[in-house]
Each structure stands twice: as C-alpha cells, then as structure tokens.
Phi, psi and omega in degrees: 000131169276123192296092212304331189285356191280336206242024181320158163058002161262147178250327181214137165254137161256125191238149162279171183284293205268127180087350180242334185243010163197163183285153175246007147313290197300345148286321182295302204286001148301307172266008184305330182293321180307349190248007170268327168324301237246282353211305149330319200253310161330325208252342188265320192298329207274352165291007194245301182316291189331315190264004167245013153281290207253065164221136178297139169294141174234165174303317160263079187284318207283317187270001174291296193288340196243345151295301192303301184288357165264339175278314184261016166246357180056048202229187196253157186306327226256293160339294196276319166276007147307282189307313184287002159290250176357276176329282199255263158322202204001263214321303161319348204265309180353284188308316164315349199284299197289017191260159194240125173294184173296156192265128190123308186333270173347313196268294163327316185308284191318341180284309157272007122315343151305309190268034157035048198236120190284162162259129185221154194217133153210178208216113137349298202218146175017119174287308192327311210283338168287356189050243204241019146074044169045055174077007201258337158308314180284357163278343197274120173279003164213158202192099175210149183256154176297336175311331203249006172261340199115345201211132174290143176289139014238039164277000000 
C-alpha cells in the first residue's frame, strides 16, 4: 500500500508490463525451448529492435519492422511480417498465460485508481498478448503497445 498524501500534484501513473508489474525471469525460463525453437529469427529480430530503439516514432511501425526483418532474413516484406505475427506476438501468448505479477501489484493499481488517479500500462510489444493482465486492464484509462504508439519505450 502507497501513502496517498505522497503522490499530491500526480494525476496519472504509468507503469511498463514487462518486468516491472511481474518478474521477467519467470518469463525467459518459460520460453526458453521456445526461443531456441525460434532462434534464427529471434536473433535478426532483436537486431530489428535494437535499430528502431533509436527511430524516431513512426506511423508504419508494423511495415518498418517488417522491412527491416525481411532485408536481414532475405525473405519478402509480407513474409517477414507473418513471422513476427507468428513467432513473436501469437506465438508468445500461452506463455503469458502462466507468469503472475509481483505480489501486490494488483491491490496497489486499484488502490490508486480508488485515490482518483488515471492509470497506463505499456508494453514493447502487444498488450492483447498478455491477456487481460490479471485485472489490471479493465483498471488502465490507457493500454498501449509500441506498435499502436509507433515507438520502442522510451520515445
């Protein structure tokens, strides 16, 4: 529990998904056969983040990323956005179903949000994949991913 007189003059909290409202150990040693399965395109994709952390936001995140990951995997633009569809968003959500946030987490959102305080949750990649965020979604006046803003945190 948070001392409500500590947060005078805030209006909103944001919190990231990943790592910050659950441990993300408990996600790596989940997906690990999965990202060895996976480990070609795991290895070009996260070389496609690494250069759109340092891109300005753009308006076509989805077809940016899916150029980028079609030039270095030599595969078609189309292509390349299937897999990271496939792969990386769908392909990921099983494992979310079983990680639990940090103890607490929950009770804390709700508490400020009781304390009239907006709430944001964001994410690197799809919120949708995370499913319904142990309740913490229907609490959030906003839910957004870097795809619908455009930008890798922290642009």
């Amino acid at each position: 529990m948070y001392n409500v007189g500590m947060l005078e003059g805030i209006k909103a909290v944001a919190f990231d998904i990943d790592g910050t409202l659950y441990p993300d150990w408990k996600l790596y040693v989940r997906i690990l056969p999965y990202f060895f399965r996976n480990f070609r395109f795991y290895t070009k994709f996260n070389k496609v983040r690494k250069i759109m952390h340092r891109t300005a936001p753009l308006a076509d995140f989805y077809e940016y990323q899916a150029r980028l990951l079609a030039d270095m995997m030599h595969i078609t633009s189309s292509e390349a956005k299937s897999k990271i569809q496939s792969i990386c968003y769908d392909g990921m959500i099983p494992y979310f179903k079983k990680v639990r946030p940090y103890p607490g987490v929950v009770e804390c959102i709700k508490s400020m949000k009781d304390a009239g305080l907006k709430i944001g949750i964001l994410s690197d990649f799809p919120p949708y994949q995370k499913g319904e965020l142990w309740g913490i979604r229907e609490l959030s006046d906003v839910c957004i991913g870097s795809e619908e803003s455009g930008a890798l945190k922290p642009s």
